Amino acid sequence: MLRQFSGIMIVGLHFTRVIRPCTSVGSYRCFSETSNRSVKIYTKTGDKGNSSLYTGERRPKNDEIFEALGTTDELSSCLGLAKEYAMKGKHPYVDRLARIQCVLQDIGSLIATPISSARQTHLKRVEFSDSYCAELEDWIDEYTAILPGLINFILPGGGEASATLHVARTVCRRAERRVTPLVLSGEVNEQALIYLNRLSDFLFTVARLAAKLDNREESVYIRPKPI
């Protein structure tokens, strides 16, 4: 379920005051604030298998919109786990993973505002800048410059941090597949799809970086000999 109370966006069981990240890498804030108003976590309004979107429209919980929202939320959870492993190794990209989690909240707001039922005021509040995608591209180029060239297919592995980032990458690809039909049908702004596509490339790159930082060899594909 998605509702809004005084600037607090509630998606499923997670609620946070929506604060858009700044486009500047060096100056952004990503945090939650508790509301002074008491909000019950359970509402019972979804007990019949339907839930509300930001526009007020109610749809079945197996609707494509909720599939995309759920997968995006799953991706953010994977990044949270990857961030914990990165913090253990004192990796330098921890803040960037946190920033991406914040941007994914905005992606969720975008998905939860289908164009077919949205008013202009709804669309204005969930506008998504293409600068976030450009930011990912800058990070990819930065990390690629310090990594060895790709010669073989990379297999998921390379330590806890790297392996977890590879899991996040595959969930990101699934989120992309869930969002694709919504974009093609004109329900969701294409920027959501573009960002997820670029994010999977970033996660592949940062997974390689994590292996390097942990002094672990990357697992590469070697064709098995037939028995």
XYZ file of C-alpha atoms in Angstrom:
227
model
C 0.000 0.000 0.000
C 1.127 3.504 -0.742
C -0.233 6.529 1.085
C 0.918 10.018 1.867
C 0.517 11.897 5.148
C 1.927 15.416 5.439
C 4.863 14.752 3.154
C 5.487 11.202 4.388
C 5.404 8.579 1.651
C 4.350 5.129 2.811
C 5.123 2.134 0.610
C 4.174 -1.225 2.068
C 5.546 -1.236 5.619
C 8.218 1.376 4.996
C 7.586 5.052 5.527
C 9.889 7.993 5.237
C 9.731 11.705 4.742
C 10.526 12.117 1.056
C 13.732 14.130 0.571
C 15.082 14.165 -2.939
C 18.859 13.734 -3.206
C 20.761 16.710 -4.589
C 22.340 16.244 -7.990
C 25.697 17.268 -6.544
C 27.694 14.238 -5.399
C 29.353 16.158 -2.605
C 26.195 17.562 -1.050
C 23.256 15.328 -0.446
C 21.245 14.076 2.448
C 19.637 10.656 2.676
C 17.714 10.039 5.863
C 14.327 9.338 7.373
C 12.444 11.494 9.808
C 9.720 10.287 12.120
C 6.434 12.107 11.935
C 4.844 13.883 14.888
C 1.566 12.297 13.798
C 0.934 8.746 14.939
C 0.613 6.471 11.885
C -0.437 2.857 12.216
C 1.692 0.395 10.304
C -1.299 -1.816 9.591
C -4.439 -0.384 7.976
C -6.288 -3.560 6.912
C -7.265 -1.824 3.662
C -5.217 -4.339 1.662
C -6.734 -7.444 3.221
C -8.886 -8.073 0.140
C -5.893 -8.167 -2.206
C -6.061 -4.563 -3.449
C -3.850 -1.596 -2.656
C -3.669 2.129 -3.343
C -1.295 4.035 -5.580
C -0.092 7.584 -5.002
C -2.809 8.822 -7.369
C -5.515 7.269 -5.162
C -6.298 4.546 -7.690
C -6.689 1.048 -6.241
C -5.349 -1.987 -8.087
C -4.899 -5.707 -7.347
C -1.650 -6.468 -5.536
C -0.505 -8.677 -8.419
C -0.776 -5.739 -10.837
C 2.339 -4.934 -12.889
C 2.748 -1.699 -10.926
C 3.123 -3.543 -7.610
C 5.402 -6.155 -9.180
C 7.700 -3.319 -10.253
C 7.442 -1.582 -6.868
C 8.189 -4.772 -4.968
C 11.204 -5.612 -7.092
C 12.580 -2.096 -6.692
C 12.165 -2.411 -2.928
C 13.924 -5.788 -3.036
C 16.779 -4.149 -4.934
C 17.141 -1.474 -2.260
C 17.250 -4.200 0.411
C 20.026 -5.987 -1.492
C 21.955 -2.729 -1.646
C 21.501 -2.308 2.101
C 23.147 -5.692 2.663
C 25.910 -4.903 0.172
C 26.498 -1.615 1.965
C 27.026 -3.436 5.277
C 29.672 -5.713 3.741
C 31.318 -2.681 2.125
C 31.429 -0.872 5.475
C 33.182 -3.864 7.045
C 35.893 -3.588 4.402
C 35.999 0.221 4.609
C 35.236 0.462 0.896
C 35.006 4.000 -0.503
C 31.681 3.581 -2.342
C 29.456 3.136 0.738
C 27.957 6.630 0.509
C 27.196 6.086 -3.162
C 25.186 2.959 -2.378
C 23.245 4.944 0.221
C 22.572 7.656 -2.336
C 21.339 5.084 -4.848
C 18.917 3.737 -2.238
C 17.494 7.251 -1.920
C 17.174 7.590 -5.683
C 15.363 4.224 -5.777
C 12.788 5.716 -3.393
C 12.154 8.350 -6.053
C 11.960 5.614 -8.697
C 9.328 3.950 -6.537
C 7.327 7.178 -6.356
C 7.543 7.438 -10.140
C 6.300 3.867 -10.608
C 3.478 4.399 -8.092
C 2.177 7.347 -10.116
C 0.805 5.813 -13.338
C 0.274 8.483 -15.958
C -3.210 7.166 -16.813
C -4.620 8.136 -13.406
C -2.250 10.952 -12.406
C -3.107 14.625 -12.274
C -0.513 17.198 -13.251
C 0.138 17.931 -9.564
C 1.019 14.253 -9.026
C 3.403 14.198 -11.972
C 5.047 17.426 -10.831
C 5.833 15.970 -7.417
C 7.508 12.844 -8.821
C 9.595 14.458 -11.582
C 12.862 12.564 -12.080
C 16.027 14.225 -13.329
C 18.222 12.566 -15.965
C 21.226 13.884 -14.022
C 21.020 10.814 -11.766
C 21.782 8.609 -14.759
C 24.685 10.834 -15.806
C 26.019 10.541 -12.264
C 26.089 6.737 -12.530
C 27.939 6.982 -15.823
C 30.585 9.185 -14.201
C 31.056 6.658 -11.402
C 31.308 3.777 -13.881
C 34.001 5.611 -15.860
C 35.873 6.461 -12.645
C 35.999 2.849 -11.454
C 36.599 1.326 -14.877
C 39.788 3.419 -15.172
C 41.346 1.592 -12.185
C 40.144 -1.932 -13.013
C 41.856 -4.485 -15.265
C 40.392 -4.896 -18.727
C 37.675 -7.438 -19.341
C 39.042 -10.549 -21.038
C 36.696 -13.281 -19.793
C 33.125 -13.408 -18.577
C 33.039 -12.573 -14.871
C 31.240 -15.039 -12.609
C 29.565 -13.819 -9.385
C 31.956 -14.194 -6.465
C 35.126 -12.409 -5.403
C 34.354 -12.073 -1.704
C 31.277 -11.199 0.357
C 30.977 -7.596 -0.808
C 31.493 -8.422 -4.465
C 29.149 -11.426 -4.459
C 26.392 -9.424 -2.742
C 26.731 -6.644 -5.306
C 26.359 -9.239 -8.062
C 23.120 -10.403 -6.420
C 21.949 -6.781 -6.374
C 22.877 -6.502 -10.063
C 20.655 -9.459 -10.993
C 17.756 -8.076 -8.945
C 18.276 -4.763 -10.714
C 17.934 -6.532 -14.063
C 14.679 -8.063 -12.864
C 13.436 -4.651 -11.740
C 14.260 -3.400 -15.220
C 12.210 -6.218 -16.765
C 9.280 -5.387 -14.468
C 9.377 -1.677 -15.338
C 9.765 -2.203 -19.099
C 6.108 -3.047 -19.878
C 4.954 -0.058 -17.813
C 7.167 2.275 -19.826
C 6.188 0.703 -23.156
C 2.496 1.109 -22.294
C 3.014 4.785 -21.420
C 2.202 4.365 -17.716
C 5.640 5.261 -16.339
C 8.244 7.824 -17.379
C 11.106 6.218 -19.344
C 13.688 7.774 -17.007
C 12.908 5.026 -14.483
C 13.885 2.373 -17.012
C 16.991 4.234 -18.170
C 18.210 4.639 -14.588
C 17.742 0.951 -13.750
C 19.555 -0.060 -16.940
C 22.521 2.113 -16.063
C 22.409 1.038 -12.424
C 22.952 -2.608 -13.361
C 26.095 -1.556 -15.242
C 27.275 0.369 -12.199
C 26.664 -2.599 -9.898
C 28.662 -4.892 -12.192
C 31.531 -2.395 -12.148
C 31.468 -1.781 -8.392
C 31.293 -5.550 -7.761
C 34.571 -5.867 -9.648
C 35.991 -2.990 -7.610
C 34.941 -4.695 -4.366
C 36.873 -7.833 -5.316
C 39.933 -5.718 -6.073
C 39.688 -3.822 -2.773
C 39.389 -7.105 -0.845
C 42.397 -8.545 -2.690
C 40.268 -11.325 -4.108
C 40.661 -12.765 -7.577
C 37.646 -12.399 -9.808
C 35.930 -15.643 -10.739
C 36.028 -16.016 -14.519
C 34.259 -18.334 -16.921
C 36.297 -21.329 -18.088
C 34.463 -23.745 -20.360
C 34.254 -27.090 -18.541
C 35.660 -30.044 -20.410
C 33.099 -32.764 -21.142
C 33.385 -35.799 -18.922
